[in-house]
Coordinates of C-alpha atoms in Angstrom, one line a residue:
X1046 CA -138.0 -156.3 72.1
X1047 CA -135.3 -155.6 69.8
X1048 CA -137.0 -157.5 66.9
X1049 CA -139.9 -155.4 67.3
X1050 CA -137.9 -152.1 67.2
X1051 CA -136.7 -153.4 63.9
X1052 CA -140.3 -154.2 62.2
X1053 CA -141.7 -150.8 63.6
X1054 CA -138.6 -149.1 61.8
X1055 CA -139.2 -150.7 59.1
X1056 CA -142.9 -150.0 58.7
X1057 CA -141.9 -146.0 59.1
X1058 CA -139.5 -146.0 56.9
X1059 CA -142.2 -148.0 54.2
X1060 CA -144.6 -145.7 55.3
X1061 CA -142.6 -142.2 54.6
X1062 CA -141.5 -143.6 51.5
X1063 CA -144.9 -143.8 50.2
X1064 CA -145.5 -140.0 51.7
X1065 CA -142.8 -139.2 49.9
X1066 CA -143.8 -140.5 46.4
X1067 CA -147.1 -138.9 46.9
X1068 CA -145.9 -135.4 48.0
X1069 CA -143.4 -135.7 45.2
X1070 CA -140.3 -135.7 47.2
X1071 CA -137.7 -138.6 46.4
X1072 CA -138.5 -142.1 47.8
X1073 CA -136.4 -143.6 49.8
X1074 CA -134.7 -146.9 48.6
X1075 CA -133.0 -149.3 51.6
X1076 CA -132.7 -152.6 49.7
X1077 CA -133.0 -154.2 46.3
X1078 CA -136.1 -153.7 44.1
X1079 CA -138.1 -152.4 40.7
X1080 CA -139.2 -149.1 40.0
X1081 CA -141.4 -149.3 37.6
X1082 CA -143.2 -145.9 38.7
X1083 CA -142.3 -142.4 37.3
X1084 CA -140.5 -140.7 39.5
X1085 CA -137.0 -139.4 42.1
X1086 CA -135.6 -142.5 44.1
X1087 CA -132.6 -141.8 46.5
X1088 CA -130.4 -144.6 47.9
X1089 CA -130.5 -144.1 51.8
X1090 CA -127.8 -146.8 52.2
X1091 CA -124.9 -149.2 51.0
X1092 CA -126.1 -152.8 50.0
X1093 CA -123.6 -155.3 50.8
X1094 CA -123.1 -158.8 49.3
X1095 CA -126.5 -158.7 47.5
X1096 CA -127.9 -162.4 45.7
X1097 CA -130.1 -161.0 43.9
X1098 CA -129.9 -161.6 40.2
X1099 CA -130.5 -157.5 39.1
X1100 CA -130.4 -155.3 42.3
X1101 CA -132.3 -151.9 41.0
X1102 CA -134.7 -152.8 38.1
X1103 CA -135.9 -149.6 36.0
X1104 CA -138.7 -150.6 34.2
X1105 CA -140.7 -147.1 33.8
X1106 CA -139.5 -144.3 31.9
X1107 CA -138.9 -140.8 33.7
X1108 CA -137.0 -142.1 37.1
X1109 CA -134.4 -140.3 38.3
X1110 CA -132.3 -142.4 40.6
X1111 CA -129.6 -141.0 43.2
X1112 CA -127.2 -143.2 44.9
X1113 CA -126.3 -140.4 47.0
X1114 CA -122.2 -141.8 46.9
X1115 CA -123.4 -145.5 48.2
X1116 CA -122.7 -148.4 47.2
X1117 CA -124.3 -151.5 46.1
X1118 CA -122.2 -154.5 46.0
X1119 CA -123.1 -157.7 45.0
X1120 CA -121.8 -161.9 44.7
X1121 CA -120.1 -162.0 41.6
X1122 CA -124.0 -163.9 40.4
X1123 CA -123.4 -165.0 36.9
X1124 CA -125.7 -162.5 34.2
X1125 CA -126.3 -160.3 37.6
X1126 CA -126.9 -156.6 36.8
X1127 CA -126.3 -153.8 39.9
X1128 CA -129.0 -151.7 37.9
X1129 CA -131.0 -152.7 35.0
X1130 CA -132.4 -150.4 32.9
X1131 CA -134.9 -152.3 30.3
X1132 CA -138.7 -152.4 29.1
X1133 CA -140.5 -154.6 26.7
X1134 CA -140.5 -151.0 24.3
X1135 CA -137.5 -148.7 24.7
X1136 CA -138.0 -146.6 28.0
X1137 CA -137.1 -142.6 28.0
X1138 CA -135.3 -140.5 29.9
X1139 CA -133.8 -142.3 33.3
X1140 CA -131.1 -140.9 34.8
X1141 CA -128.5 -143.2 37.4
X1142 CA -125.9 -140.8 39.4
X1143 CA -123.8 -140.9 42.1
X1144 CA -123.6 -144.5 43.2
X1145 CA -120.8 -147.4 43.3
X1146 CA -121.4 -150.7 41.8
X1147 CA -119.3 -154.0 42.6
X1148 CA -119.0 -157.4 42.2
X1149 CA -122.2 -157.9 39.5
X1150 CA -121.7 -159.5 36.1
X1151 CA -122.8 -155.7 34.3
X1152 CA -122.2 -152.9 37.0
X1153 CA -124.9 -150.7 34.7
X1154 CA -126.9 -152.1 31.8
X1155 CA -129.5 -150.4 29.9
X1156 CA -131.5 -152.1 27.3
X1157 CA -133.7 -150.4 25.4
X1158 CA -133.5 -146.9 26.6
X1159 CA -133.5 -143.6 25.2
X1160 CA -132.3 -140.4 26.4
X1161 CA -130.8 -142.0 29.2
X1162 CA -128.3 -140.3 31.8
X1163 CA -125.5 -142.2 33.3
X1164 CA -123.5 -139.8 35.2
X1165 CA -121.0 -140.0 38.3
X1166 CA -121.4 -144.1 38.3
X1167 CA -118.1 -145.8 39.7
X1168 CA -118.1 -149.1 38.4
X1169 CA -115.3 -151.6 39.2
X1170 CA -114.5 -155.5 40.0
X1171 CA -117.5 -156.5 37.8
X1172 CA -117.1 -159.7 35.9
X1173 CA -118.4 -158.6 32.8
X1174 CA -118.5 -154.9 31.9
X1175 CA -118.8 -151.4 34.2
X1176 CA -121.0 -150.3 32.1
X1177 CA -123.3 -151.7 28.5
X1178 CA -125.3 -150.3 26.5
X1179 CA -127.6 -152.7 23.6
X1180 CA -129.8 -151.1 21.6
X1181 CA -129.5 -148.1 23.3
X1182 CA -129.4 -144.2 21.8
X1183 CA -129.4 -140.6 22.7
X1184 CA -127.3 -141.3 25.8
X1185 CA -125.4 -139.7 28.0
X1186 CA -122.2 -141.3 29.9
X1187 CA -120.7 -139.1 31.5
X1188 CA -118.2 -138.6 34.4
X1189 CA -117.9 -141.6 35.5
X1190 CA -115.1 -143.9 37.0
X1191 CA -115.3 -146.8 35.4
X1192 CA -112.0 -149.5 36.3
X1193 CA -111.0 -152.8 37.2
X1194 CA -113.6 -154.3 35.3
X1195 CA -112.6 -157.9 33.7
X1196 CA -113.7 -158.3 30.6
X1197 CA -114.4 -155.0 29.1
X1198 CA -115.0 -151.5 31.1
X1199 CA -117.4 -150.2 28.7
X1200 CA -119.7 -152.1 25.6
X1201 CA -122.1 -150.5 23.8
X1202 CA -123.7 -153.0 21.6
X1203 CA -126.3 -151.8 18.4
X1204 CA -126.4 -148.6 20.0
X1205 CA -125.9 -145.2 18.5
X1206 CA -125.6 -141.3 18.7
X1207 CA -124.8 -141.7 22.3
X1208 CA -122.0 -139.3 24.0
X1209 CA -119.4 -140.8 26.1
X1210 CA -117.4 -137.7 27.6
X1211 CA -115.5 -136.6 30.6
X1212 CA -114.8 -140.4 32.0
X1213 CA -111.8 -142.2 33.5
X1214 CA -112.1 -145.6 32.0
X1215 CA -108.9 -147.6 33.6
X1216 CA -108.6 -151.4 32.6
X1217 CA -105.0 -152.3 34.4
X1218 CA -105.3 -156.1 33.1
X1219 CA -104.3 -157.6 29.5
X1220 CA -107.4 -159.3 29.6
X1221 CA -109.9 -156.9 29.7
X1222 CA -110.8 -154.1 26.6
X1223 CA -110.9 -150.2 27.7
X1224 CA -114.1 -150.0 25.6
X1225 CA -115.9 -152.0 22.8
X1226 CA -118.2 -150.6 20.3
X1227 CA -119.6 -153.5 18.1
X1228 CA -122.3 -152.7 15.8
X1229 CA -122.9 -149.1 16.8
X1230 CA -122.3 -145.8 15.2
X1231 CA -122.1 -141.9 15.6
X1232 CA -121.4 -142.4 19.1
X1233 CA -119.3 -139.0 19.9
X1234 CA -116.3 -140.1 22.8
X1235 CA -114.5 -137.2 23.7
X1236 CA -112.3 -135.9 27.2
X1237 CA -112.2 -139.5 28.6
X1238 CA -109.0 -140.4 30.2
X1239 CA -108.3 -144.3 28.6
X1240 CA -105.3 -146.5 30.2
X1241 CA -105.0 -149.9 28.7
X1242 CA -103.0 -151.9 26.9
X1243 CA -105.3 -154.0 24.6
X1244 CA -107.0 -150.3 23.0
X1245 CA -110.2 -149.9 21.6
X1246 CA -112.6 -152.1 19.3
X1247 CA -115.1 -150.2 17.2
X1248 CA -115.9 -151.5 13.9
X1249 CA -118.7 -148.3 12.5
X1250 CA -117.3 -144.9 12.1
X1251 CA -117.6 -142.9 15.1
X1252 CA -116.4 -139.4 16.5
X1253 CA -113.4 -139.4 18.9
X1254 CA -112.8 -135.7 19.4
X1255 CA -115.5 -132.5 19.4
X1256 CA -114.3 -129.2 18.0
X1257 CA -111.2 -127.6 20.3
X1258 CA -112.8 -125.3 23.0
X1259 CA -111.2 -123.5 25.5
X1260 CA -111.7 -125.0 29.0
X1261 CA -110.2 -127.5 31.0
X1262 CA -109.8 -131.0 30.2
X1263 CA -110.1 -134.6 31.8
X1264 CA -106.1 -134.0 32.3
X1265 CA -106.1 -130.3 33.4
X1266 CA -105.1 -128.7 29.7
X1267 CA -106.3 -125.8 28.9
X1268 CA -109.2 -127.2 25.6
X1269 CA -111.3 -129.5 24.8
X1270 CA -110.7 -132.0 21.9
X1271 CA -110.0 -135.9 22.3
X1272 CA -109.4 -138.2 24.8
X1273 CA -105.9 -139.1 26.5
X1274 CA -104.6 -142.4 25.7
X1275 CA -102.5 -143.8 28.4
X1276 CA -101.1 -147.2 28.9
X1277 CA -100.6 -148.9 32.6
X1278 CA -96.6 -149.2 31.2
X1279 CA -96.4 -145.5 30.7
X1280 CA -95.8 -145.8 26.6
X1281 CA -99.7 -144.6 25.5
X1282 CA -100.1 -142.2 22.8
X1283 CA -100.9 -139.4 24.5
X1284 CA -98.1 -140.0 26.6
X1285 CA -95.4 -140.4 24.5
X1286 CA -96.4 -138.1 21.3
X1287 CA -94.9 -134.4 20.5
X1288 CA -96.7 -131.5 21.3
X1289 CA -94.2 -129.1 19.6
X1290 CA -96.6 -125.9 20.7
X1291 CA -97.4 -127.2 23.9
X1292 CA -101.0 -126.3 23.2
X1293 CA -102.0 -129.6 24.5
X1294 CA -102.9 -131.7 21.9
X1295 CA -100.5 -134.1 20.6
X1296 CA -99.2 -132.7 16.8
X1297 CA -100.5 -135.8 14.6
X1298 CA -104.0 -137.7 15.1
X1299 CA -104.1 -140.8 16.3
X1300 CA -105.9 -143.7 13.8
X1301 CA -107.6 -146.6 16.2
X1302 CA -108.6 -148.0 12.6
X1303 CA -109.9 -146.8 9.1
X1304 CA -113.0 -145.6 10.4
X1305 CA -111.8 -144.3 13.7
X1306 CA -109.4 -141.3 14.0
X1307 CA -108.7 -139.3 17.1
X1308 CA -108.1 -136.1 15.6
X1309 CA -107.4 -134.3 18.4
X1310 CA -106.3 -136.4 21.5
X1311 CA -104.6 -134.6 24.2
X1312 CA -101.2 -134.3 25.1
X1313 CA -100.4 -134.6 29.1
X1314 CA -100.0 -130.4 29.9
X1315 CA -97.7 -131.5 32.7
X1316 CA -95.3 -133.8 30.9
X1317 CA -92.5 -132.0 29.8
X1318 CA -90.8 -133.2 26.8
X1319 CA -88.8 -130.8 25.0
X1320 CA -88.1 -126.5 25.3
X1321 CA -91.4 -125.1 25.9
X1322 CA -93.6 -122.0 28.1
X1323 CA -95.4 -122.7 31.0
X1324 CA -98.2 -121.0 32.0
X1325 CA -100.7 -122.6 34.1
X1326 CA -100.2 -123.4 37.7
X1327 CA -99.4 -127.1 38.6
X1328 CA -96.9 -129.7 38.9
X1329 CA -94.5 -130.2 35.2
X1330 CA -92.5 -133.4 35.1
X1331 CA -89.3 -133.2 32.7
X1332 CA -89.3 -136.7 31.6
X1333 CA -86.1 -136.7 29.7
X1334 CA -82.7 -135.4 29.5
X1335 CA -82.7 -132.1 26.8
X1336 CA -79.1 -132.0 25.6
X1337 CA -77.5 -129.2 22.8
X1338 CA -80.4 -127.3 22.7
X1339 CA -80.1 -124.4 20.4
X1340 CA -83.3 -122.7 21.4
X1341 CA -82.5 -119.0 23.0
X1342 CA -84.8 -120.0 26.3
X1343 CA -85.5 -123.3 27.1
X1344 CA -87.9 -123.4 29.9
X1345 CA -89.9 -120.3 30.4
X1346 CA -92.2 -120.4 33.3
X1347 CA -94.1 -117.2 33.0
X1348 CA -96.8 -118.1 35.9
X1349 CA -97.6 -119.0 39.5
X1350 CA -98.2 -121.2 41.6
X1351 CA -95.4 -123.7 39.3
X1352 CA -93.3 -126.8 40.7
X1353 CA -90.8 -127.8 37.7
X1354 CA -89.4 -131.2 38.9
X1355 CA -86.3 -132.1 36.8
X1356 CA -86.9 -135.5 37.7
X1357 CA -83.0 -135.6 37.4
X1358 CA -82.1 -135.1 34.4
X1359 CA -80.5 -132.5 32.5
X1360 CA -81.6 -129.2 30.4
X1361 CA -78.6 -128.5 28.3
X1362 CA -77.7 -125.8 26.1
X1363 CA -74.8 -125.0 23.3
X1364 CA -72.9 -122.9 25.2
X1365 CA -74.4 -119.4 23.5
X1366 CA -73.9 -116.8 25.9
X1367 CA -77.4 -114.7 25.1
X1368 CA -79.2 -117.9 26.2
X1369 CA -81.4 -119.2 29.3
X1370 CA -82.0 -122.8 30.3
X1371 CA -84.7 -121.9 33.1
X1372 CA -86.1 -118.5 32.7
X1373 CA -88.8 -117.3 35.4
X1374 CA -90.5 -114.0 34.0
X1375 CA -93.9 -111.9 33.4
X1376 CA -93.6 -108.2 32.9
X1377 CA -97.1 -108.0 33.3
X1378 CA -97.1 -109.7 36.2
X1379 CA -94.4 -110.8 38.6
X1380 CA -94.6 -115.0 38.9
X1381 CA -94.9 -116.1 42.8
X1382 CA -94.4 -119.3 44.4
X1383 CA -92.4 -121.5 41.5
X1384 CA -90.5 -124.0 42.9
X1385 CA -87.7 -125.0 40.8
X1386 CA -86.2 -128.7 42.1
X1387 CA -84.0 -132.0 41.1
X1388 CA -82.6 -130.3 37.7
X1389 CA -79.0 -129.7 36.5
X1390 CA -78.7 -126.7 33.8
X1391 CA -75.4 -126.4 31.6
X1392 CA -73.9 -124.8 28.9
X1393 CA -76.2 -121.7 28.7
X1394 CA -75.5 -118.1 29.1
X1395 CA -77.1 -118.0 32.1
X1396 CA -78.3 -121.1 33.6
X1397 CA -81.3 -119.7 36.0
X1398 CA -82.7 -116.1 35.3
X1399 CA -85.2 -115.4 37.5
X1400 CA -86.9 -111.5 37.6
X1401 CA -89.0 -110.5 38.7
X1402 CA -91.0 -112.6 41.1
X1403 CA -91.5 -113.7 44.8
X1404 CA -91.4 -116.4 47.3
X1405 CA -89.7 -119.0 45.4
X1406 CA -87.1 -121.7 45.5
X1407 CA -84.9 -123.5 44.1
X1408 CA -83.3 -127.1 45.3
X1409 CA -81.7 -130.2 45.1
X1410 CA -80.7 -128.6 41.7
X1411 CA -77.2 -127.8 39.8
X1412 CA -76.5 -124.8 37.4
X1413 CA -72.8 -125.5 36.1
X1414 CA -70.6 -124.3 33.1
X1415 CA -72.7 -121.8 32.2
X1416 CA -71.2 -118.8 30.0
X1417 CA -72.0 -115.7 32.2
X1418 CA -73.9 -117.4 35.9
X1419 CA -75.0 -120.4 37.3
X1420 CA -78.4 -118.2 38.6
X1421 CA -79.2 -114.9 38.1
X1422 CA -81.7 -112.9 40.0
X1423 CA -83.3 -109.4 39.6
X1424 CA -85.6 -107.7 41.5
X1425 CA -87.1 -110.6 43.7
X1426 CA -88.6 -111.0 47.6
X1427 CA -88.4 -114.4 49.3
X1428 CA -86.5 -116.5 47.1
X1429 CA -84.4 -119.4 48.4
X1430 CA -81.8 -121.7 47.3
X1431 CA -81.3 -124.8 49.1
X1432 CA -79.1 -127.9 48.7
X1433 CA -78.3 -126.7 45.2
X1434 CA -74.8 -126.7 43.6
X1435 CA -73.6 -123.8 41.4
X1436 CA -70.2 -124.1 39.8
X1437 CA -67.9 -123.7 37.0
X1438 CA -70.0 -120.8 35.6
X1439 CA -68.6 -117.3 34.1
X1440 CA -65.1 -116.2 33.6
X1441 CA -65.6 -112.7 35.4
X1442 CA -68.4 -113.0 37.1
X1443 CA -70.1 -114.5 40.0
X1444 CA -72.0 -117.6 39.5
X1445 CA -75.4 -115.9 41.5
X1446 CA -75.9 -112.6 40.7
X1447 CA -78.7 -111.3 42.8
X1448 CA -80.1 -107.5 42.4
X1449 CA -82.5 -105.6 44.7
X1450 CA -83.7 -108.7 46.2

């Protein structure tokens, strides 16, 4: 009885498929197979420890196909491909979105395409590459996840004027490369987020960064330019370069090669390296200690919605009495709910100056041997200061000062 139930189920859902592809709606994909007709497929569910050499074949140009989030996992099948995309001549204009591809040798691999879209793909724990391109152009990658991949996490082979933007490409392992361009050119890679220790391989000139823009990037700066370039160790470029303006890009390019130069890779907005303004609302890091600083205010935060996390260390100044380390302001506008925690502030005139504003905090932080006070506020509603140590600041004064609060 139950076997029945199964066939009958089947035969509907064959049956509305084929409605669907007649009344134009998307057909429904349960299992492995080729679409080699025009048209919108949508992934119904997961596919779990699939044999099959190439699970989704896309042998017909215009398909649009939506894996709807699921997942289609395979056996580690040596030359296995999740999706395929490949014709005898160069097929146009497929798009794959929104689907999770494990365990194949390729995760994605398109062979003669143009005008492809591959967009929202996460593609990890593949033995060869997340996602290849040969002799591929005019395509889009873009916002995908594409990690854990062992030999390379993207490869783009004789294939050209493609765009790779907006993706977090992860390779954790020595072993495997973040991205390898061989034998392609004018491929434009911009606001990708790259961690790995073994870099890039591109031998053809190509563009790493588009023209600065506002808007936010891959890493929550405020423009568009390059790509971050992290390291699983924490030393990457982007990491570790100066940003003297805190605009968000680092201040010197960064040359993969002589035909490859990021010219405007991004700095991490929410590292915090030196004296600098912060604006936009978030979570800053201070990675380092910031000792005989002559700059007149170290760390203005002149927005809401702020957490400054001192990580421990210390912001210290020269001992100049008409001098802040950790100044909380806007005139225009009064900053609320900045959290100020696990930072020591010295040798300032005062060591916290804080006006006007409302429903903040301070803790688990020391302001000490400060000129004139340890923390001075003005003009302020719902402020706290909690398990915080203020000492050894002013001569006359009292290390808090606190007005109309």
């Amino acid at each position: 009885m139950e076997s029945e139930r199964k066939v009958i189920l089947c035969i509907l859902i064959v049956l509305l498929s084929v409605m669907q592809g007649v009344s134009g709606l998307p057909v429904l994909v349960t299992r492995c197979g080729v679409l080699s007709v025009p048209g919108e497929y949508s992934l119904i569910n997961n596919i779990t420890n699939s044999p099959a050499t190439t699970c989704i074949e896309i042998t017909a140009s215009n398909v649009i196909f939506n894996g709807n989030g699921h997942t289609i996992d395979g056996t580690d099948t040596a030359q296995s491909h999740g999706i395929w995309i490949h014709g005898t001549t160069p097929i146009t204009n497929v798009v794959v979105s929104d689907v999770t591809l494990t365990q194949w040798n390729m995760g994605v691999y398109a062979l003669y395409a143009r005008n492809a879209v591959i967009r929202a793909v996460r593609a990890e724990d593949n033995a060869y590459a997340g996602i290849s391109l040969s002799e591929t152009n005019d395509t889009l990658i873009e916002g995908n996840e594409v990690r854990n991949n062992h030999v390379e996490e993207m490869y783009l082979w004789f294939s050209s004027n493609n765009t790779i933007r907006n993706n977090r490409i992860e390779a954790p392992s020595t072993l495997s490369l973040a991205l390898l361009v061989t034998e392609s050119r004018e491929t434009r890679i911009y606001n990708n987020y790259i961690n790995n220790s073994r870099g890039i391989t591109a031998r053809f000139a190509n563009r790493w960064n588009t023209t600065m823009t506002p808007g936010t990037n891959i890493v929550g700066g405020p423009a568009l330019g390059g790509n971050f370039w992290a390291t699983p160790a924490g030393n990457g470029y982007s990491e570790t370069c100066t940003d003297s303006d805190a605009n968000g890009f680092c201040d010197s390019p960064y040359i993969l090669n002589a035909n490859n130069t990021d010219r405007l890779q991004l700095s991490d907005p929410f590292l915090v390296k030196g004296c600098r303004r912060i604006v936009m609302p978030g979570t800053y890091h201070l990675k380092n200690d910031i000792l005989n600083s002559p700059a007149p205010v170290c760390i203005e935060i002149m927005g809401s919605d702020i957490r400054f996390d001192g990580g421990g260390h210390t912001i210290e100044g020269t001992g100049t009495s008409v001098s802040t380390g950790v100044a909380v302001y806007n005139l225009s506008r009064n900053p609320a709910r900045v959290t100020i925690t696990d930072l020591t502030v010295q040798e300032w005139g005062d060591g916290v100056n804080w006006h006007p504003g409302s429903y903040g905090e301070i803790t688990r932080s020391v302001s000490r041997d400060n000129v004139r006070t340890g923390m001075y506020f003005q003009k302020l509603s719902g402020i706290s200061v909690a398990d915080s140590t203020v000492t050894g600041n002013g001569v006359t004064q009292a290390p808090i000062i606190a007005r109309s609060v």
